[in-house]
Coordinates of C-alpha atoms in Angstrom, one line a residue:
M1101 CA -36.1 45.8 -26.5
G1102 CA -33.6 43.8 -24.6
F1103 CA -34.6 45.6 -21.3
H1104 CA -38.2 44.7 -21.8
L1105 CA -37.4 41.1 -22.5
I1106 CA -35.4 40.9 -19.2
E1107 CA -38.2 42.5 -17.2
K1108 CA -40.7 40.1 -18.8
F1109 CA -38.4 37.2 -18.0
K1110 CA -38.2 38.3 -14.3
Q1111 CA -41.9 38.6 -14.0
N1112 CA -42.6 35.2 -15.6
R1113 CA -41.2 32.9 -13.0
S1114 CA -42.2 29.8 -14.9
Y1115 CA -38.7 29.8 -16.5
K1116 CA -37.0 29.4 -13.1
P1117 CA -37.2 25.6 -13.0
I1118 CA -35.8 25.4 -16.5
L1119 CA -32.9 27.7 -15.5
I1120 CA -32.3 25.6 -12.4
A1121 CA -32.3 22.4 -14.4
A1122 CA -30.0 23.8 -17.0
A1123 CA -27.6 25.2 -14.5
G1124 CA -27.5 21.9 -12.6
I1125 CA -26.9 19.9 -15.8
L1126 CA -24.1 22.3 -16.8
I1127 CA -22.4 22.0 -13.4
T1128 CA -22.8 18.2 -13.7
I1129 CA -21.2 18.2 -17.1
G1130 CA -18.3 20.3 -15.8
M1131 CA -17.8 17.9 -12.8
W1132 CA -18.0 14.9 -15.1
A1133 CA -15.5 16.4 -17.5
A1134 CA -13.2 17.3 -14.7
L1135 CA -13.3 13.9 -13.1
A1136 CA -12.8 12.1 -16.4
H1137 CA -9.9 14.5 -17.2
N1138 CA -8.3 13.9 -13.8
E1139 CA -8.6 10.2 -14.2
R1140 CA -6.9 10.3 -17.6
Q1141 CA -4.2 12.5 -16.3
S1142 CA -3.5 10.2 -13.4
I1143 CA -3.2 7.2 -15.8
R1144 CA -0.9 9.2 -18.1
Q1145 CA 1.3 10.2 -15.1
H1146 CA 1.5 6.5 -14.0
V1147 CA 2.5 5.6 -17.6
V1148 CA 5.2 8.3 -17.7
L1149 CA 6.6 7.1 -14.3
E1150 CA 6.6 3.5 -15.4
T1151 CA 8.3 4.4 -18.7
A1152 CA 11.1 6.2 -16.9
A1153 CA 11.5 3.3 -14.5
V1154 CA 11.6 0.7 -17.3
R1155 CA 14.0 2.9 -19.3
N1156 CA 16.3 3.4 -16.3
E1157 CA 16.3 -0.3 -15.4
L1158 CA 17.0 -1.3 -19.0
F1159 CA 19.8 1.2 -19.2
A1160 CA 21.4 0.1 -15.9
R1161 CA 21.2 -3.6 -16.7
M1162 CA 22.5 -3.2 -20.3
E1163 CA 25.3 -1.1 -19.1
A1164 CA 26.2 -3.6 -16.4
R1165 CA 26.4 -6.4 -19.0
L1166 CA 28.6 -4.3 -21.4
R1167 CA 30.9 -3.1 -18.5
A1168 CA 31.2 -6.7 -17.5
L1169 CA 32.5 -7.5 -21.0
E1170 CA 34.8 -4.5 -20.8
R1171 CA 36.3 -5.9 -17.6
L1172 CA 36.6 -9.3 -19.1
S1173 CA 38.4 -7.9 -22.1
H1174 CA 41.3 -6.7 -20.0
R1175 CA 42.4 -10.2 -19.2
T1176 CA 41.1 -12.1 -22.2
A1177 CA 44.1 -11.6 -24.5
R1178 CA 46.4 -13.1 -22.0
E1179 CA 44.2 -15.9 -20.7
V1180 CA 43.1 -17.3 -24.0
Q1181 CA 46.7 -17.9 -24.9
R1182 CA 48.1 -19.1 -21.6
S1183 CA 45.1 -20.7 -19.9
P1184 CA 42.0 -21.1 -22.2
E1185 CA 40.2 -23.2 -19.6
E1186 CA 40.6 -20.5 -16.9
W1187 CA 39.3 -18.0 -19.4
K1188 CA 36.3 -20.2 -20.0
Q1189 CA 35.6 -20.5 -16.3
D1190 CA 35.7 -16.7 -16.0
V1191 CA 33.3 -16.4 -19.0
L1192 CA 30.9 -19.0 -17.5
A1193 CA 30.8 -17.2 -14.2
L1194 CA 29.9 -14.0 -16.1
Y1195 CA 27.4 -15.9 -18.3
S1196 CA 25.6 -17.3 -15.3
H1197 CA 25.6 -14.0 -13.4
F1198 CA 24.1 -11.9 -16.2
G1199 CA 21.3 -13.6 -18.1
G1200 CA 20.5 -12.7 -21.7
Y1201 CA 23.8 -13.7 -23.4
Q1202 CA 23.6 -16.0 -26.4
A1203 CA 27.4 -16.5 -26.2
I1204 CA 30.7 -14.8 -25.3
E1205 CA 33.2 -15.4 -28.1
W1206 CA 36.9 -14.9 -28.8
A1207 CA 37.9 -14.2 -32.4
D1208 CA 41.5 -14.1 -33.4
A1209 CA 43.2 -11.1 -35.0
K1210 CA 41.9 -12.2 -38.4
G1211 CA 38.3 -12.1 -37.2
V1212 CA 37.7 -15.8 -37.1
I1213 CA 35.8 -17.0 -34.0
R1214 CA 37.9 -19.6 -32.2
M1215 CA 36.1 -20.1 -28.9
A1216 CA 32.4 -19.6 -27.8
V1217 CA 31.0 -20.1 -24.3
P1218 CA 28.9 -21.9 -23.4
D1219 CA 29.5 -24.8 -25.8
Q1220 CA 25.8 -25.8 -26.0
G1221 CA 24.0 -24.1 -28.8
N1222 CA 27.1 -22.2 -30.1
Q1223 CA 29.0 -24.9 -32.0
Q1224 CA 28.1 -23.5 -35.4
A1225 CA 29.7 -20.1 -34.4
I1226 CA 33.2 -21.8 -34.1
G1227 CA 35.2 -21.0 -37.2
F1228 CA 32.9 -18.3 -38.4
D1229 CA 34.7 -15.5 -40.2
M1230 CA 33.5 -12.1 -39.1
N1231 CA 34.8 -10.5 -42.2
T1232 CA 32.3 -12.3 -44.4
R1233 CA 29.6 -9.8 -43.3
A1234 CA 30.1 -6.2 -44.0
E1235 CA 28.5 -4.8 -40.9
R1236 CA 30.7 -7.0 -38.6
K1237 CA 33.9 -6.2 -40.5
E1238 CA 33.0 -2.5 -40.2
A1239 CA 32.4 -2.8 -36.5
M1240 CA 35.7 -4.7 -35.9
N1241 CA 37.6 -2.0 -37.9
E1242 CA 35.9 0.8 -35.8
A1243 CA 36.7 -1.0 -32.6
E1244 CA 40.4 -1.4 -33.6
Q1245 CA 40.7 2.2 -34.6
T1246 CA 39.0 3.7 -31.5
R1247 CA 40.2 0.9 -29.1
T1248 CA 36.8 1.0 -27.5
M1249 CA 33.8 -1.3 -27.5
V1250 CA 31.5 -1.1 -30.5
V1251 CA 27.9 -2.3 -30.5
T1252 CA 26.5 -3.4 -33.9
D1253 CA 23.0 -2.7 -35.2
P1254 CA 20.5 -5.6 -35.1
T1255 CA 21.9 -8.4 -37.3
E1256 CA 21.7 -12.1 -38.0
L1257 CA 23.7 -14.1 -35.4
A1258 CA 26.1 -16.9 -36.5
Q1259 CA 24.0 -19.2 -34.3
G1260 CA 20.8 -18.2 -36.2
G1261 CA 18.2 -15.6 -35.3
R1262 CA 18.3 -11.9 -34.8
G1263 CA 20.4 -10.1 -32.2
F1264 CA 23.4 -7.7 -31.9
L1265 CA 27.1 -7.9 -31.0
A1266 CA 29.3 -6.0 -28.6
I1267 CA 32.9 -6.1 -30.0
W1268 CA 35.9 -5.2 -27.9
P1269 CA 39.5 -5.1 -29.4
L1270 CA 42.1 -7.1 -27.5
Y1271 CA 45.8 -6.3 -27.2
D1272 CA 48.6 -8.4 -25.6
E1273 CA 51.2 -7.1 -23.1
D1274 CA 53.3 -5.7 -26.0
G1275 CA 50.3 -3.7 -27.4
K1276 CA 49.9 -6.0 -30.4
P1277 CA 46.4 -7.0 -31.6
G1278 CA 45.2 -10.0 -29.7
G1279 CA 41.9 -10.6 -31.5
Y1280 CA 38.4 -9.6 -30.3
L1281 CA 36.1 -10.3 -27.4
I1282 CA 32.5 -10.6 -28.7
G1283 CA 29.3 -10.6 -26.7
A1284 CA 26.5 -12.1 -28.8
F1285 CA 23.0 -11.1 -27.5
R1286 CA 19.8 -12.5 -28.8
T1287 CA 17.5 -9.4 -28.5
A1288 CA 14.2 -11.1 -27.6
E1289 CA 15.7 -13.4 -25.0
L1290 CA 17.9 -10.6 -23.5
L1291 CA 15.0 -8.2 -23.1
D1292 CA 12.7 -11.0 -21.8
T1293 CA 15.2 -11.8 -19.1
I1294 CA 15.7 -8.2 -18.1
L1295 CA 12.0 -7.3 -18.1
K1296 CA 11.1 -10.4 -16.2
N1297 CA 13.4 -9.4 -13.4
I1298 CA 12.0 -5.8 -13.5
G1299 CA 8.4 -6.9 -13.2
L1300 CA 6.0 -4.9 -15.4
A1301 CA 2.9 -5.0 -13.2
G1302 CA 0.4 -4.9 -16.0
Y1303 CA 2.4 -2.8 -18.5
N1304 CA 3.6 -3.8 -22.0
V1305 CA 6.9 -2.8 -23.5
S1306 CA 8.3 -2.5 -27.0
V1307 CA 11.9 -1.5 -28.1
L1308 CA 12.7 0.3 -31.3
H1309 CA 16.0 0.8 -33.1
E1310 CA 16.2 3.6 -35.7
G1311 CA 12.4 3.4 -36.0
Q1312 CA 12.3 -0.4 -36.5
E1313 CA 10.7 -2.5 -33.8
I1314 CA 13.2 -5.1 -32.4
Y1315 CA 11.2 -6.3 -29.4
R1316 CA 7.6 -6.5 -28.2
S1317 CA 6.4 -8.0 -24.9
A1318 CA 2.7 -8.3 -25.9
P1319 CA 0.6 -8.5 -29.1
A1320 CA -0.3 -5.1 -30.7
D1321 CA -3.4 -3.3 -29.4
P1322 CA -3.5 -0.1 -31.4
S1323 CA -6.5 1.4 -29.6
I1324 CA -4.6 1.4 -26.3
E1325 CA -1.0 1.7 -27.5
G1326 CA -1.7 4.6 -29.8
R1327 CA -3.4 6.6 -27.0
W1328 CA -1.4 5.7 -23.9
A1329 CA 2.1 4.7 -25.0
R1330 CA 5.0 6.9 -23.8
E1331 CA 8.6 6.7 -25.1
Q1332 CA 12.1 7.4 -23.7
G1333 CA 15.5 6.9 -25.3
I1334 CA 18.5 4.7 -24.2
S1335 CA 22.0 5.6 -25.2
A1336 CA 24.7 3.2 -23.9
Y1337 CA 27.9 2.8 -25.9
D1338 CA 26.6 2.5 -29.5
L1339 CA 23.1 1.4 -28.4
N1340 CA 20.4 3.9 -29.4
W1341 CA 17.1 2.4 -28.5
I1342 CA 13.6 3.9 -27.9
V1343 CA 11.7 2.3 -25.1
R1344 CA 7.9 2.4 -25.5
V1345 CA 5.7 1.6 -22.5
W1346 CA 1.8 1.4 -22.3
P1347 CA -0.7 -0.1 -19.9
G1348 CA -2.3 -3.4 -20.6
R1349 CA -6.1 -3.7 -21.0
E1350 CA -6.6 -5.3 -17.6
L1351 CA -4.6 -2.6 -15.9
L1352 CA -6.7 0.1 -17.6
N1353 CA -9.9 -1.6 -16.5
D1354 CA -8.6 -1.5 -12.9
E1355 CA -7.6 2.1 -13.2
Y1356 CA -10.8 3.3 -14.7
S1357 CA -13.8 3.9 -12.3
Y1358 CA -17.4 4.6 -12.9
L1359 CA -17.4 7.7 -10.7
P1360 CA -17.6 10.2 -13.6
E1361 CA -20.6 8.4 -15.1
A1362 CA -22.2 8.0 -11.7
V1363 CA -21.7 11.8 -11.0
F1364 CA -23.2 12.6 -14.4
V1365 CA -26.3 10.4 -14.0
C1366 CA -26.9 11.5 -10.4
G1367 CA -26.2 15.1 -11.2
V1368 CA -28.7 15.2 -14.1
G1369 CA -31.3 13.4 -12.1
M1370 CA -30.9 15.7 -9.1
S1371 CA -31.1 18.7 -11.4
I1372 CA -34.4 17.5 -12.8
L1373 CA -35.6 16.7 -9.3
L1374 CA -34.7 20.2 -8.0
A1375 CA -36.4 21.8 -11.0
L1376 CA -39.6 19.8 -10.4
I1377 CA -39.6 20.7 -6.7
V1378 CA -39.2 24.4 -7.5
H1379 CA -42.1 24.0 -10.0
L1380 CA -44.3 22.4 -7.4
A1381 CA -43.4 25.1 -4.8
Q1382 CA -44.3 27.8 -7.4
T1383 CA -47.6 26.1 -8.0
A1384 CA -48.3 26.0 -4.3
R1385 CA -47.5 29.7 -3.9
R1386 CA -49.7 30.6 -6.8
Q1387 CA -52.5 28.5 -5.3
S1388 CA -52.0 30.1 -1.9
S1389 CA -52.1 33.6 -3.4
Q1390 CA -55.3 32.8 -5.3
T1391 CA -56.8 31.4 -2.1
R1392 CA -55.9 34.6 -0.1
Q1393 CA -57.5 36.7 -2.8
T1394 CA -60.6 34.5 -2.9
N1395 CA -60.9 34.7 0.9
L1396 CA -60.6 38.5 0.8
A1397 CA -63.4 38.6 -1.8
L1398 CA -65.5 36.3 0.3
E1399 CA -65.1 38.5 3.4
Q1400 CA -66.3 41.5 1.4
E1401 CA -69.2 39.6 0.0
I1402 CA -70.2 38.4 3.6
I1403 CA -70.9 42.0 4.5
R1404 CA -73.3 42.3 1.7
R1405 CA -74.6 38.7 1.7
Q1406 CA -75.3 37.6 5.1
Q1407 CA -77.9 35.1 3.8
V1408 CA -75.2 33.0 2.1
E1409 CA -72.7 33.1 5.0
D1410 CA -72.9 29.4 5.6
Q1411 CA -72.2 28.6 1.9
L1412 CA -69.3 31.1 1.8
Q1413 CA -67.8 29.6 5.0
E1414 CA -68.0 26.1 3.5
A1415 CA -66.3 27.3 0.3
A1416 CA -63.5 28.9 2.4
T1417 CA -63.1 25.7 4.3
Q1418 CA -62.9 23.7 1.1
L1419 CA -60.4 26.1 -0.3
E1420 CA -58.3 25.9 2.8
Q1421 CA -58.4 22.1 2.8
S1422 CA -57.4 22.1 -0.9
N1423 CA -54.5 24.3 -0.1
R1424 CA -53.3 22.0 2.7
E1425 CA -53.7 19.0 0.4
L1426 CA -51.6 20.7 -2.2
Q1427 CA -48.9 21.5 0.3
D1428 CA -49.0 18.0 1.6
F1429 CA -48.7 16.7 -1.9
A1430 CA -45.6 18.9 -2.5
S1431 CA -44.0 17.7 0.7
V1432 CA -44.7 14.0 -0.2
A1433 CA -43.5 14.5 -3.7
S1434 CA -40.3 16.1 -2.6
H1435 CA -39.6 13.0 -0.5
D1436 CA -40.6 10.6 -3.2
L1437 CA -38.4 12.4 -5.7
Q1438 CA -35.3 11.5 -3.7
E1439 CA -35.1 8.6 -6.1
P1440 CA -35.2 10.1 -9.6
L1441 CA -35.0 7.0 -11.6
R1442 CA -38.7 6.5 -12.2
K1443 CA -39.1 10.1 -13.4
I1444 CA -36.0 9.8 -15.6
L1445 CA -37.4 6.7 -17.3
A1446 CA -40.9 8.1 -17.6
F1447 CA -39.8 11.4 -19.3
S1448 CA -37.2 9.7 -21.5
D1449 CA -40.0 7.3 -22.7
R1450 CA -42.2 10.3 -23.5
L1451 CA -39.3 12.0 -25.4
Q1452 CA -38.8 8.9 -27.3
V1453 CA -42.5 8.6 -28.2
K1454 CA -43.2 12.2 -29.0
L1455 CA -40.0 13.1 -30.7
A1456 CA -39.2 9.8 -32.3
D1457 CA -39.2 11.2 -35.9
G1458 CA -37.6 14.5 -35.0
L1459 CA -34.5 13.2 -33.0
G1460 CA -31.3 12.6 -34.8
T1461 CA -29.2 9.5 -34.6
E1462 CA -26.9 11.0 -32.0
C1463 CA -29.8 12.2 -29.8
R1464 CA -31.5 8.8 -30.0
D1465 CA -28.2 7.3 -28.9
Y1466 CA -27.9 9.7 -25.9
L1467 CA -31.6 9.0 -25.0
C1468 CA -31.0 5.2 -25.2
R1469 CA -27.9 5.5 -23.1
M1470 CA -29.7 7.5 -20.4
Q1471 CA -32.6 4.9 -20.4
N1472 CA -30.1 2.0 -20.1
A1473 CA -28.2 3.7 -17.3
A1474 CA -31.3 4.5 -15.4
G1475 CA -32.6 1.0 -15.9
R1476 CA -29.3 -0.5 -14.6
M1477 CA -29.5 1.8 -11.5
Q1478 CA -33.1 0.8 -10.9
N1479 CA -32.2 -2.9 -11.1
L1480 CA -29.3 -2.2 -8.8
I1481 CA -31.5 -0.5 -6.2
T1482 CA -34.1 -3.3 -6.4
D1483 CA -31.4 -5.9 -5.8
L1484 CA -30.0 -3.9 -2.9
L1485 CA -33.5 -3.6 -1.4
T1486 CA -33.8 -7.4 -1.8
F1487 CA -30.4 -7.8 -0.1
S1488 CA -31.4 -5.5 2.8
R1489 CA -34.7 -7.3 3.3
I1490 CA -33.2 -10.7 4.0
T1491 CA -33.1 -10.0 7.7
S1492 CA -35.5 -7.1 8.0
R1493 CA -38.4 -9.1 6.5
A1494 CA -37.4 -12.5 7.5
Q1495 CA -40.0 -15.2 8.2
P1496 CA -39.8 -17.9 10.9
F1497 CA -38.3 -21.3 9.9
V1498 CA -40.8 -24.0 9.1
P1499 CA -40.5 -27.5 7.6
T1500 CA -39.7 -26.8 4.0
D1501 CA -39.7 -29.5 1.2
L1502 CA -36.7 -28.5 -0.9
S1503 CA -38.0 -30.7 -3.8
V1504 CA -41.2 -28.7 -4.0
V1505 CA -39.4 -25.4 -3.8
A1506 CA -36.9 -26.5 -6.5
H1507 CA -39.6 -27.6 -8.9
E1508 CA -41.5 -24.3 -8.4
V1509 CA -38.3 -22.4 -9.3
V1510 CA -37.8 -24.5 -12.4
D1511 CA -41.4 -23.7 -13.4
D1512 CA -40.6 -20.0 -13.0
L1513 CA -37.5 -20.3 -15.1
E1514 CA -39.2 -22.2 -17.9
A1515 CA -38.8 -19.4 -20.4
R1516 CA -35.0 -19.0 -19.8
I1517 CA -34.6 -22.8 -19.9
E1518 CA -36.2 -22.9 -23.3
Q1519 CA -34.1 -20.0 -24.5
T1520 CA -30.9 -21.7 -23.6
H1521 CA -32.2 -25.1 -24.8
G1522 CA -31.2 -26.4 -21.4
T1523 CA -32.4 -29.0 -18.9
V1524 CA -32.6 -28.8 -15.1
R1525 CA -32.6 -32.2 -13.3
I1526 CA -34.0 -32.1 -9.7
E1527 CA -33.0 -35.2 -7.8
P1528 CA -34.9 -36.2 -4.5
L1529 CA -34.3 -33.4 -2.0
P1530 CA -35.0 -33.6 1.8
T1531 CA -37.2 -31.5 4.0
I1532 CA -35.5 -29.1 6.4
D1533 CA -36.4 -26.2 8.7
A1534 CA -36.1 -23.0 6.7
D1535 CA -37.7 -19.8 5.5
P1536 CA -39.5 -21.0 2.3
L1537 CA -39.3 -17.6 0.5
Q1538 CA -35.6 -17.2 1.1
I1539 CA -34.8 -20.8 0.1
R1540 CA -36.8 -20.1 -3.1
Q1541 CA -34.7 -17.0 -3.7
L1542 CA -31.5 -18.9 -3.1
L1543 CA -32.3 -21.7 -5.6
Q1544 CA -33.6 -19.2 -8.1
N1545 CA -30.4 -17.2 -8.0
L1546 CA -28.2 -20.3 -8.3
I1547 CA -30.2 -22.1 -11.0
G1548 CA -30.7 -18.8 -12.9
N1549 CA -26.9 -18.1 -12.8
A1550 CA -26.2 -21.7 -14.1
L1551 CA -28.5 -21.0 -17.0
K1552 CA -27.2 -17.5 -17.7
F1553 CA -23.4 -18.4 -17.6
H1554 CA -23.7 -21.2 -20.2
K1555 CA -21.1 -21.9 -22.9
P1556 CA -22.1 -20.3 -26.3
G1557 CA -23.6 -22.9 -28.6
E1558 CA -23.9 -25.6 -25.9
P1559 CA -27.2 -26.3 -24.1
S1560 CA -27.2 -25.8 -20.4
R1561 CA -27.2 -28.9 -18.1
V1562 CA -28.1 -28.1 -14.5
R1563 CA -28.3 -30.8 -11.8
V1564 CA -29.7 -30.1 -8.2
F1565 CA -29.0 -32.8 -5.7
A1566 CA -28.4 -33.2 -1.9
R1567 CA -27.1 -35.6 0.7
Q1568 CA -27.3 -35.9 4.4
R1569 CA -24.3 -35.3 6.6
E1570 CA -23.5 -35.5 10.3
D1571 CA -21.1 -33.1 11.9
G1572 CA -22.3 -32.8 15.5
Q1573 CA -25.8 -32.1 14.1
A1574 CA -27.9 -33.2 11.2
L1575 CA -26.8 -31.3 8.1
C1576 CA -28.1 -31.1 4.5
E1577 CA -25.5 -30.6 1.8
L1578 CA -27.4 -29.1 -1.2
S1579 CA -25.5 -28.8 -4.5
V1580 CA -26.2 -27.0 -7.8
E1581 CA -24.0 -28.3 -10.6
D1582 CA -23.8 -27.0 -14.2
N1583 CA -21.7 -27.3 -17.4
G1584 CA -21.3 -23.6 -17.9
I1585 CA -18.2 -21.4 -18.5
G1586 CA -16.9 -21.9 -14.9
F1587 CA -14.4 -19.6 -13.3
D1588 CA -10.9 -19.6 -11.7
E1589 CA -11.2 -20.5 -8.0
K1590 CA -8.8 -17.8 -7.1
Y1591 CA -11.8 -15.5 -7.4
L1592 CA -13.9 -17.6 -5.0
D1593 CA -14.1 -15.1 -2.2
R1594 CA -14.7 -12.3 -4.7
I1595 CA -17.9 -13.7 -6.3
F1596 CA -19.8 -13.7 -3.0
T1597 CA -19.1 -10.0 -2.4
V1598 CA -21.6 -7.2 -3.3
F1599 CA -21.0 -5.5 -6.7
Q1600 CA -18.2 -8.0 -7.6
R1601 CA -18.4 -9.3 -11.2
L1602 CA -15.9 -11.5 -13.1
H1603 CA -17.3 -10.5 -16.5
G1604 CA -18.1 -7.1 -18.2
R1605 CA -21.6 -5.7 -18.2
G1606 CA -21.7 -6.2 -21.9
E1607 CA -21.1 -9.9 -21.7
Y1608 CA -23.7 -11.0 -19.1
E1609 CA -26.5 -9.1 -17.5
G1610 CA -26.8 -8.6 -13.8
T1611 CA -25.7 -6.3 -11.0
G1612 CA -23.2 -8.4 -9.1
I1613 CA -25.5 -8.8 -6.0
G1614 CA -27.1 -12.2 -6.7
L1615 CA -24.4 -14.4 -5.0
A1616 CA -24.1 -12.0 -2.2
V1617 CA -27.8 -12.4 -1.5
C1618 CA -27.3 -16.2 -1.6
R1619 CA -24.5 -16.0 1.0
K1620 CA -26.6 -13.8 3.3
I1621 CA -29.5 -16.2 3.1
V1622 CA -27.3 -19.2 3.9
E1623 CA -25.7 -17.3 6.8
R1624 CA -29.1 -16.4 8.1
H1625 CA -29.9 -20.1 8.1
G1626 CA -26.7 -20.9 10.0
G1627 CA -25.0 -22.5 7.0
T1628 CA -22.1 -22.0 4.6
I1629 CA -21.8 -21.7 0.8
T1630 CA -18.8 -22.4 -1.4
A1631 CA -18.1 -23.4 -5.0
H1632 CA -15.8 -25.7 -7.0
S1633 CA -15.0 -24.7 -10.5
R1634 CA -12.4 -24.5 -13.3
A1635 CA -12.6 -22.0 -16.2
G1636 CA -14.4 -23.7 -19.1
A1637 CA -15.3 -26.8 -17.0
G1638 CA -18.6 -25.8 -15.3
S1639 CA -19.2 -25.0 -11.6
T1640 CA -20.7 -26.7 -8.5
F1641 CA -22.1 -24.5 -5.7
V1642 CA -22.3 -26.4 -2.4
I1643 CA -24.6 -25.2 0.4
L1644 CA -24.4 -26.7 3.9
L1645 CA -27.6 -26.1 6.0
P1646 CA -28.7 -27.4 9.3
S1647 CA -31.7 -29.8 8.9
H1648 CA -33.4 -28.6 12.1
H1649 CA -33.5 -25.3 14.0
A1650 CA -34.6 -24.4 17.5
K1651 CA -37.6 -22.1 17.6
E1652 CA -36.6 -18.7 16.4
H1653 CA -37.3 -15.7 18.6
E1654 CA -37.2 -12.8 16.1
N1655 CA -38.2 -9.2 16.6
H1656 CA -39.8 -8.3 13.3
D1657 CA -41.7 -5.0 12.8
P1658 CA -42.8 -4.6 9.3
Q1659 CA -43.5 -0.9 9.9
T1660 CA -39.8 -0.3 10.4
D1661 CA -38.9 -1.8 7.0
H1662 CA -39.0 1.2 4.8
D1663 CA -38.9 0.7 1.1
T1664 CA -35.9 2.9 0.0
A1665 CA -36.8 2.4 -3.6
G1666 CA -39.9 4.5 -3.3
R1667 CA -43.6 3.5 -2.9

């Protein structure tokens, strides 16, 4: 039974395109999964390395501060008795060299704090009895018994707030107890100081002690922290901390790429294309075979039917012509199908119409995602084609009334203006030498952007105005001003670059090519374009164009301008 099915399958070549499409899609899914996995592994490796670097830096800098206290303790018992001021100078030098101390204190043998440096902010610690709190008394006893430094668990500082203490027992030259040297650290300020010097480069850090969080550099983001956070421990003296590091959302956005999704979409599209080409080739071969059989029958019939030779010859010619047309169609189709988007959208629409009731929620979601991705790519290719035609299909410069062009653009954008409840005010504009179609495209992009990037809940207000300037030649300074969301001017160069966007695709529609088209149009006219803006305070785009041009001598051959988006 299985053998007969295999033989039947081999004979029925109509399944071949389906097999090719399925194999291509499976390979595409494998490549997509591998690329996505490699991208995630790369991010995880970066987080592990950053965690180790942060842990090592924290360990080294904490150890440096504690060892500095240890060195200071060797002379504290002597100096506080003989020369308190000299001791304070030593402490101030240590305090200024190592940031993060709340205070460096000296307590007498009874545990009462007698001196605290610096004086500012630490007055309430003077006279504080360390024995009044059990954890401090226990730490002093342990330090005296072991004659080593003891670091307390997180506790309330005498000055107020949370922190921890590093306590070192002191002994005079005769070996008698000379009190305690105490380093008081405010945890948040200490770690802020250390991490600021390290430089986190887009990463966030939290520190835990015995499972309790004692420090966090950024607000909680469970969706990122739970997935990407990595931990390493720090053990220095009695410090037992866990350092947790994870990438910030902006860093993750920079690390992620659209390559896996692009490979997936292109791979599926090419698989479908290849299957269609194979199907067309099979159809052509079947037609060719049928034609050969018909010709053979006609040749045999000619022997018997000489009287209808002319009719048979005409039929053979028609069949031959039909075969050539079919082969030509297959060749043309194979070239047209280099861009699969139109087919993807067409078949996805058919699936949605024919199988609307039979598709599950997940399948409808997949179909919707495929349509959206194909639509975005179609818009992208259309915008790229527009971008490429700025010079390839350019028209000569003629006197162009900017006021007329601007009002035509406003008429075209009437629906969007009503949608945003906005207004566009066109002030008197001059007449300059320009390409009218490209100037129309320039104003439509700028005014359209002004309407699109408006503040939520606030009507758009757009103003188009101009003034004449003289800078060795007559110039027209054309400005488009709005009250929209604005942007930080540090991104000024970026916004005029192809594919560059300051907002996510889900916030505002577009492909990131519109302003690049504007710049190319302005440059073709021998002008410049720039913008002035602040985030939340609107934007003003300023275009400087020559008012007059010498007669253009352009070599323009429309036949060389091929439409790469298909016919």
